[in-house]
N, CA, C and O of each residue as an XYZ file, in Angstrom:
556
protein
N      -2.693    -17.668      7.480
C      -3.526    -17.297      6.329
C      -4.904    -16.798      6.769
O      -5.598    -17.248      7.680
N      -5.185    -15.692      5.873
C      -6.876    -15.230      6.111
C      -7.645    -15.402      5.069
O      -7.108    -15.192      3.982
N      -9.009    -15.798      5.076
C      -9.633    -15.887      4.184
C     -10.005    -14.539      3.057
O     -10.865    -13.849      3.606
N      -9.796    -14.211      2.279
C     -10.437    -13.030      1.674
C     -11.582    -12.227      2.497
O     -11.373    -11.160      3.075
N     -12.674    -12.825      2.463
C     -13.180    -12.511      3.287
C     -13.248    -11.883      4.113
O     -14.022    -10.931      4.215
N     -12.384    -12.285      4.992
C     -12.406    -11.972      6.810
C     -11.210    -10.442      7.310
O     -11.112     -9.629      8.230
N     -10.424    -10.827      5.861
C      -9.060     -9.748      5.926
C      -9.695     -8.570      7.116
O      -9.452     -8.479      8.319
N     -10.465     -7.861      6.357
C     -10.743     -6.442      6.963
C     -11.152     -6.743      8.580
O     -10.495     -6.317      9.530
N     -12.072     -7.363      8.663
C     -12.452     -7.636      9.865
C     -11.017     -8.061     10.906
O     -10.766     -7.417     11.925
N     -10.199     -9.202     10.454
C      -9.283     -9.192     11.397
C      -8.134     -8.573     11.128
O      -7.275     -9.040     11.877
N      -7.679     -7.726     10.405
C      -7.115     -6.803     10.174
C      -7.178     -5.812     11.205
O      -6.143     -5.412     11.739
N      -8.206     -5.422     11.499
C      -8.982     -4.053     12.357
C      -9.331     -4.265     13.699
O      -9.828     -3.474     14.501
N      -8.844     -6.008     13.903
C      -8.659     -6.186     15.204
C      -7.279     -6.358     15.554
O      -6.850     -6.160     16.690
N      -6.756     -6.635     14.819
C      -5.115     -7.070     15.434
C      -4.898     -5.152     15.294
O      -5.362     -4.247     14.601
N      -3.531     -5.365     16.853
C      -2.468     -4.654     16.560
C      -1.734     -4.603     15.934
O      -1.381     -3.437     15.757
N      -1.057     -5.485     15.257
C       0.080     -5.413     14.256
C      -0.410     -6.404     13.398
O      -1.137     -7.303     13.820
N      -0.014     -6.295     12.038
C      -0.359     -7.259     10.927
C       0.791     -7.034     10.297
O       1.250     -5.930     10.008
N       1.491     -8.600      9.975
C       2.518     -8.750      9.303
C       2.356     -9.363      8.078
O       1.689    -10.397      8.109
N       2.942     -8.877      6.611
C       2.638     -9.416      5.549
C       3.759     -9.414      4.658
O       4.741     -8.680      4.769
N       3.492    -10.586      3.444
C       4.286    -10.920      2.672
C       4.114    -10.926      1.125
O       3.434    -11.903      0.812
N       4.485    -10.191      0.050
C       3.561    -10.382     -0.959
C       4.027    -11.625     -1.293
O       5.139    -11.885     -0.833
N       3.250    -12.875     -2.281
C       3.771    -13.574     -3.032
C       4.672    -13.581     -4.441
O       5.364    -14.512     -4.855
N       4.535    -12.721     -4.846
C       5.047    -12.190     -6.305
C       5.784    -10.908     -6.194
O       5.093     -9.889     -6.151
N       7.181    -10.781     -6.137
C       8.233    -10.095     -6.084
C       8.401     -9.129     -7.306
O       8.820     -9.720     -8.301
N       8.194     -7.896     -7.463
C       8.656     -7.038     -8.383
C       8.287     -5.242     -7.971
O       7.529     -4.823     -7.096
N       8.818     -4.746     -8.594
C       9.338     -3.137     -8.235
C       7.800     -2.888     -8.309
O       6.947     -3.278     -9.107
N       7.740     -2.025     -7.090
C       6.202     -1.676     -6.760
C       5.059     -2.208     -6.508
O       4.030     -1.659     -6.117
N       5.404     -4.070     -6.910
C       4.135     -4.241     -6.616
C       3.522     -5.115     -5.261
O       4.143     -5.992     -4.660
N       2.494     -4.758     -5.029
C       2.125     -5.032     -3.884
C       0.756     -5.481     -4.148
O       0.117     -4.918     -5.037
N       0.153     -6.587     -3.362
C      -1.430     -7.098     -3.630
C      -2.371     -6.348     -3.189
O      -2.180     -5.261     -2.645
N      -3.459     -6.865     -3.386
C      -4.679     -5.624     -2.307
C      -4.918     -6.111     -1.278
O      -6.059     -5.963     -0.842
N      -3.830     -6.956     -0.417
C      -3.998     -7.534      0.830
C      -3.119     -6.119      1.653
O      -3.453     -5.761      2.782
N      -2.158     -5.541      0.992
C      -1.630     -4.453      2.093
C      -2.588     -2.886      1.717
O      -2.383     -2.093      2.636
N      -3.134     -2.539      1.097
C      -4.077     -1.820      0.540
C      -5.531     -1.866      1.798
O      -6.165     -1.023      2.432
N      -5.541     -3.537      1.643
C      -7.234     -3.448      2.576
C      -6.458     -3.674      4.358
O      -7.100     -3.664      5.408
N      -5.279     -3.820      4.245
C      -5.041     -4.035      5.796
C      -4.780     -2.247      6.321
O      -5.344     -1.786      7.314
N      -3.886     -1.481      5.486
C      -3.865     -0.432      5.761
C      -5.072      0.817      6.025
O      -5.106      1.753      6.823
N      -6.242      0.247      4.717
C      -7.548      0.581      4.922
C      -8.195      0.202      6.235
O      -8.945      0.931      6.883
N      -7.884     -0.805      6.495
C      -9.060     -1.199      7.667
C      -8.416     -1.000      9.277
O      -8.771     -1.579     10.304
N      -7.535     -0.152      9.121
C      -6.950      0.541     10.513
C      -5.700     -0.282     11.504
O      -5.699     -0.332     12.734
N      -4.628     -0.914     10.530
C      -4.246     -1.733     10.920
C      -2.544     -1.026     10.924
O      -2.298     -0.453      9.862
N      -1.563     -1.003     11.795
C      -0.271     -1.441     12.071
C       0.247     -2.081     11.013
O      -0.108     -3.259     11.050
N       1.043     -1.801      9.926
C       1.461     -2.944      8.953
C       2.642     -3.005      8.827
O       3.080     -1.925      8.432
N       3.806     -4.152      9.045
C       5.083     -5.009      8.910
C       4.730     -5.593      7.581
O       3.941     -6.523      7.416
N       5.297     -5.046      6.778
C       5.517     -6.001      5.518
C       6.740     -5.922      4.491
O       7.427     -4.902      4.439
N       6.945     -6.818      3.830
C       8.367     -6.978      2.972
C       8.297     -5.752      2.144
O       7.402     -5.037      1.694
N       9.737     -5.791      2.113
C       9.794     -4.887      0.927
C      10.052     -4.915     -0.100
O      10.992     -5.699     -0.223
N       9.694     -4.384     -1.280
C      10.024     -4.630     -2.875
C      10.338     -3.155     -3.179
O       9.942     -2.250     -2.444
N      11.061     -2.949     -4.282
C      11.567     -2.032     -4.525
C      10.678     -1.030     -5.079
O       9.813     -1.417     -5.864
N      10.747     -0.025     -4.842
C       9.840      1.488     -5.063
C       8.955      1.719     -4.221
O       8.296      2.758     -4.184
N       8.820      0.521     -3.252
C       7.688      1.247     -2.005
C       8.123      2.086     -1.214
O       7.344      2.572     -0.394
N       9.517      2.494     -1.246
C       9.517      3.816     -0.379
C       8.623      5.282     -1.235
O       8.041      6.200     -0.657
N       8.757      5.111     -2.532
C       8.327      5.728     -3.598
C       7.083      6.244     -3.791
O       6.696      7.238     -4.405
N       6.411      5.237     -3.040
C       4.769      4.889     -3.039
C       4.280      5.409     -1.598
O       3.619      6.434     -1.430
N       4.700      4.559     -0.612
C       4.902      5.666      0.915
C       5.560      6.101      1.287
O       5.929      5.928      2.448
N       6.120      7.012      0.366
C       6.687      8.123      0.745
C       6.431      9.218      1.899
O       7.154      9.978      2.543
N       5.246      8.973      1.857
C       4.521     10.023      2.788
C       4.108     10.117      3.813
O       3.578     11.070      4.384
N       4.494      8.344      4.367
C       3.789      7.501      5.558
C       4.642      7.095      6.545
O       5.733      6.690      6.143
N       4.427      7.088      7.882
C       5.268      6.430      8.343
C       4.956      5.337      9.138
O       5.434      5.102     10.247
N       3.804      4.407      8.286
C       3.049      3.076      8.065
C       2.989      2.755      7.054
O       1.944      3.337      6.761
N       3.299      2.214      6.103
C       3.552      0.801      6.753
C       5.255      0.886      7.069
O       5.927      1.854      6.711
N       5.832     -0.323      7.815
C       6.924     -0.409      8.129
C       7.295     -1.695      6.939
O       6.539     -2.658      6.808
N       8.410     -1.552      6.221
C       9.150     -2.428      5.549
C      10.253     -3.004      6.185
O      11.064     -2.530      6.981
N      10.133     -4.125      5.684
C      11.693     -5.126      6.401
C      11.808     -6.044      5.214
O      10.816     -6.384      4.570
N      13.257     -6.514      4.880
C      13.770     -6.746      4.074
C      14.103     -8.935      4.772
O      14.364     -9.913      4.072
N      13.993     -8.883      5.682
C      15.067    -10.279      6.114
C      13.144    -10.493      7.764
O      12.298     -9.715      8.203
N      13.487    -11.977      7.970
C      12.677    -12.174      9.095
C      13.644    -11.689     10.116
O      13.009    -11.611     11.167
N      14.577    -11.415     10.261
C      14.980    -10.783     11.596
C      14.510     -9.448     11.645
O      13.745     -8.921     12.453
N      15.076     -8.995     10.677
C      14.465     -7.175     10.430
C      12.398     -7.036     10.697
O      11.837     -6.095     11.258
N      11.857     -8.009     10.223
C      11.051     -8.102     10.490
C       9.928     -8.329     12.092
O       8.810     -7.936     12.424
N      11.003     -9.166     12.713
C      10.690     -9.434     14.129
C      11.382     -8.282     15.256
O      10.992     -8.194     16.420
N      12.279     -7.585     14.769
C      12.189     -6.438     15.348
C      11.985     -4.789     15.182
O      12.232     -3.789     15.855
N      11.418     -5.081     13.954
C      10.606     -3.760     13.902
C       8.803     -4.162     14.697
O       8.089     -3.218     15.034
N       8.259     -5.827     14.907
C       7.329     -5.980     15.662
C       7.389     -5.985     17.182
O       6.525     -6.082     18.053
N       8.509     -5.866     17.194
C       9.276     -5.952     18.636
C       9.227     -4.437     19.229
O       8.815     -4.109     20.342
N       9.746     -3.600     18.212
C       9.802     -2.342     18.433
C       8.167     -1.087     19.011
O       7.801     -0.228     19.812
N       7.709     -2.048     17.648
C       6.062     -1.684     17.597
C       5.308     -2.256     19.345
O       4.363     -1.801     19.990
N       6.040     -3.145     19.552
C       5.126     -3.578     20.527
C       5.318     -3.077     21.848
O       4.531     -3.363     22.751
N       6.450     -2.247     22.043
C       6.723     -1.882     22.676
C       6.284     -0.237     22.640
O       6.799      0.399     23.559
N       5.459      0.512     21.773
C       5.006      1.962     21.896
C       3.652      1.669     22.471
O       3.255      0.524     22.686
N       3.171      2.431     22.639
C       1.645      2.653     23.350
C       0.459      2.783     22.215
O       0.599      3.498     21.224
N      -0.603      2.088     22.448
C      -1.856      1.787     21.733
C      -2.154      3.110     21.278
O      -2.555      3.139     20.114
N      -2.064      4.335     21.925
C      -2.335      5.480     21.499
C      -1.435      5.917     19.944
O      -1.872      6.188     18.825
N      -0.204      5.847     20.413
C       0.527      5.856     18.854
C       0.443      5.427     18.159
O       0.780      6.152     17.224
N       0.037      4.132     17.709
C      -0.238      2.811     16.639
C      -1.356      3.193     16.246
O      -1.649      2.947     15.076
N      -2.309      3.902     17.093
C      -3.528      3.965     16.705
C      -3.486      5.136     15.357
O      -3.990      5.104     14.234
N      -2.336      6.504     16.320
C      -2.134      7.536     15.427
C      -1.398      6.887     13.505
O      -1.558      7.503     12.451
N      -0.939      6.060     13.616
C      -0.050      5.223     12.868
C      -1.237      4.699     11.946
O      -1.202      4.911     10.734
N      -2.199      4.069     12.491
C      -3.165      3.551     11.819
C      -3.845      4.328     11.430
O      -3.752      4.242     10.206
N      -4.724      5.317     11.751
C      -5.605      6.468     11.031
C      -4.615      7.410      9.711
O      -5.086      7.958      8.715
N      -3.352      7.353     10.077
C      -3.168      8.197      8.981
C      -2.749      7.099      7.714
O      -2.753      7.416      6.524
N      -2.490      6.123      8.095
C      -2.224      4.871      6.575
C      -3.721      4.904      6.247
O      -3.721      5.321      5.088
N      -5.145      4.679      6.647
C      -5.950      4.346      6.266
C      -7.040      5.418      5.814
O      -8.098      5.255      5.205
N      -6.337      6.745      6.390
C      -6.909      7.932      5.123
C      -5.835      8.072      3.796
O      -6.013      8.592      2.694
N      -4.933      7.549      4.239
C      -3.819      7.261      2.285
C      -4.112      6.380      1.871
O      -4.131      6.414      0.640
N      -4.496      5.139      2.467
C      -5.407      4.232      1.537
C      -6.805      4.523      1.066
O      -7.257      3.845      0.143
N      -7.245      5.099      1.400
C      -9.103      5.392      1.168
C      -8.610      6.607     -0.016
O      -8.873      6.483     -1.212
N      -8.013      7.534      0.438
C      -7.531      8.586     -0.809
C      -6.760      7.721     -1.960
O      -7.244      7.819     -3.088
N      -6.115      7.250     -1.872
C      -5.264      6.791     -2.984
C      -5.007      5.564     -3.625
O      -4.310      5.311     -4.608
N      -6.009      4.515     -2.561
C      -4.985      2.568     -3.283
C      -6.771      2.145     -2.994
O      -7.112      1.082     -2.474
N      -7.533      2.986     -3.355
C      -9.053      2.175     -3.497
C      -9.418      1.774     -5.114
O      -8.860      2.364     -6.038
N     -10.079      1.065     -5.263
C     -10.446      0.820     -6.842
C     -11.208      2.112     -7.583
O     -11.331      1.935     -8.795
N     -11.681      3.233     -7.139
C     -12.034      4.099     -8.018
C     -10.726      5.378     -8.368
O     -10.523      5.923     -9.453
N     -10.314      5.499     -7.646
C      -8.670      5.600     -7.925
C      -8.123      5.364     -8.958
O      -8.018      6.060     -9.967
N      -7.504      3.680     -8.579
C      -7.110      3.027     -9.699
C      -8.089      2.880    -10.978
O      -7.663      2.317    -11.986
N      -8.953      3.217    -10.945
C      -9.672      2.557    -11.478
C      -9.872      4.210    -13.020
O     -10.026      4.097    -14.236
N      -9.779      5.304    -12.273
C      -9.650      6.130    -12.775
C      -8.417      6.787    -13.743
O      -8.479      7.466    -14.768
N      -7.327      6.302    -12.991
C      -5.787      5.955    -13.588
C      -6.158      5.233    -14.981
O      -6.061      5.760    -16.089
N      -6.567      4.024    -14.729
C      -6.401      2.684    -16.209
C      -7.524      4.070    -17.215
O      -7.092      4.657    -18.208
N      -8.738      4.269    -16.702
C      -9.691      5.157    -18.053
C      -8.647      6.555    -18.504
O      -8.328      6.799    -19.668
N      -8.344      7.138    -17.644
C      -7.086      8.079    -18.351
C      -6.023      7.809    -19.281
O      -5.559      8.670    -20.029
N      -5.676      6.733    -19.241
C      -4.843      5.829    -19.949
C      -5.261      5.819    -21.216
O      -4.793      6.303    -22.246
N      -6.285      5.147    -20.961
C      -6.778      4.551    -22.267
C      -7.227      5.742    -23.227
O      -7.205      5.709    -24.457
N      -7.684      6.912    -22.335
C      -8.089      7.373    -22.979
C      -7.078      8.189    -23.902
O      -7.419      8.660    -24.987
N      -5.701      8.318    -23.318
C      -4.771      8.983    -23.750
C      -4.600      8.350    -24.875
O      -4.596      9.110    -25.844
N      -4.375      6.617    -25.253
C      -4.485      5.648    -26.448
C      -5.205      6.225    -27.147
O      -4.650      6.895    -28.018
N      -6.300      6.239    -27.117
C      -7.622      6.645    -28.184
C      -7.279      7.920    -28.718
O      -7.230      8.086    -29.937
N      -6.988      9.029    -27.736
C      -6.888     10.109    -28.530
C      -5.440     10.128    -29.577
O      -5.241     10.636    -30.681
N      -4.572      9.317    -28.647
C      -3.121      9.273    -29.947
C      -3.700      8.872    -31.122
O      -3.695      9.446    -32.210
N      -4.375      7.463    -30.686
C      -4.805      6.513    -32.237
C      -5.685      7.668    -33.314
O      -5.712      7.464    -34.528
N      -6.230      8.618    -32.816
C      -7.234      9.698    -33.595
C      -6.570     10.467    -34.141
O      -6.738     10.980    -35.247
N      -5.784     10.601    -33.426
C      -4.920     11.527    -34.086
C      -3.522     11.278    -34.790
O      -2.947     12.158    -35.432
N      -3.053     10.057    -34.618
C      -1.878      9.996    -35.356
C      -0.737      9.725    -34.571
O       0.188      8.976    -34.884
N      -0.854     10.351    -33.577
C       0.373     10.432    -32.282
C       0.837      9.108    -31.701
O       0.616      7.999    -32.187
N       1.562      9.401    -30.511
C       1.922      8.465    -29.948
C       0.970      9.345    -28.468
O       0.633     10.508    -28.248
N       0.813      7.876    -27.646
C       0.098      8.320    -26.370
C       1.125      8.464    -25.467
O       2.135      7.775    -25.609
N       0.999      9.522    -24.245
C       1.529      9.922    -23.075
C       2.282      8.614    -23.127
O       2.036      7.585    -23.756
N       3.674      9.051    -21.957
C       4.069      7.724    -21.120
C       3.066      7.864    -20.001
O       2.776      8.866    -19.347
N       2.377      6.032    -19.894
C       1.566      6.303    -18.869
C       2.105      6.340    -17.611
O       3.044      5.551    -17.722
N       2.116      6.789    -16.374
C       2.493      7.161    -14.649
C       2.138      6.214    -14.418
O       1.050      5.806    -14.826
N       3.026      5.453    -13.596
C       2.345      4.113    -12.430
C       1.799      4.673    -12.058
O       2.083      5.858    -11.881
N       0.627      4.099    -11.704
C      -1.069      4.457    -10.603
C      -0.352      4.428     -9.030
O      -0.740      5.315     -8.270
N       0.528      3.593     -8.582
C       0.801      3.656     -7.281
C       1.811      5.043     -6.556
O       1.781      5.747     -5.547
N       2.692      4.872     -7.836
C       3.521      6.368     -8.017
C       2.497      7.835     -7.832
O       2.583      8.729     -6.991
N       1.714      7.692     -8.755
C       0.741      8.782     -9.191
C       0.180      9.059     -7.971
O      -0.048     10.254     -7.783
N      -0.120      8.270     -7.052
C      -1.203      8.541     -5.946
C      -0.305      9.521     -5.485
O      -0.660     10.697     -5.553
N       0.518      9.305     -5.143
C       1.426     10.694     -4.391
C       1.744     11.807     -4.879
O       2.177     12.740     -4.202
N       1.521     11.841     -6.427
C       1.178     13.369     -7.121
C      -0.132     13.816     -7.039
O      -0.033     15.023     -6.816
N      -0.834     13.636     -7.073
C      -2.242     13.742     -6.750
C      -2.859     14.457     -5.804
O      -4.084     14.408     -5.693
C-alpha cells in the first residue's frame, strides 16, 4: 500500500508498478492508475472490461486478468531494457496528462450538464452522454 500522498513520487521511482482496482466494473478504474501512468511509471494492472477501449492506443498499461498472468507479464517487463520502459512510460504519461487529468474530466461532466439544461429549455431530451474515459480517445 501507498499513501495518497506519496503515489506520484514512488510511482516515478519504481520500474514497474503493479495495480489492482478495488471495485470491479466495465471501465472503471481509480485515479491510482491515471496518477501512476502520469507520473512516468511501467503499469501491470487488472483488467476490467472496456479498458482495451480506453487504451486503445497504448501499449502501457499492460492488463492481466489472473496473478499468474500478472507475474509474467512483470517477468517479461523485466527482462527488456530501461531504455524501452522508459519509451513505454513517456508515451502513457503524455495520454494521461492529455486525457485522464481532472480538467478533462472535468470538462466532459460541464458538457453534460450542459446538454441537460439546454434539453430542459427546450423541451427535448438531452444527448446520450459519451463515457469521459471512452471519449478521451475521440478527442
Amino acid at each position: 500500500p501507498i499513501s495518497f500522498k506519496e503515489q506520484n513520487t514512488i510511482y516515478h521511482r519504481s520500474r514497474i508498478v503493479v495495480s489492482v482496482n478495488n471495485l470491479h466494473a466495465r471501465y472503471f478504474f481509480s485515479n491510482r492508475l491515471p496518477i501512476a501512468l502520469s507520473s512516468g511509471a511501467v503499469v501491470v494492472h487488472n483488467y476490467e472490461e472496456g479498458m482495451e477501449e480506453v487504451f486503445d492506443q497504448l501499449r502501457n498499461p499492460f492488463f492481466f486478468r489472473t496473478t499468474e498472468e500478472a507475474w509474467d507479464i512483470v517477468d517479461r517487463l523485466l527482462g527488456r531494457d530501461q531504455e524501452e520502459l522508459n519509451e513505454l512510460s513517456l508515451e502513457s504519461r503524455d495520454f494521461a496528462l492529455r486525457h485522464l487529468t481532472m480538467p478533462h474530466i472535468m470538462g466532459y461532466m460541464v458538457s453534460v450538464l450542459r446538454d441537460y439544461k439546454v434539453a430542459q429549455e427546450n423541451g427535448g431530451t438531452p444527448r446520450v452522454a459519451v463515457n469521459p474515459w471512452i471519449r478521451c480517445n475521440l478527442l
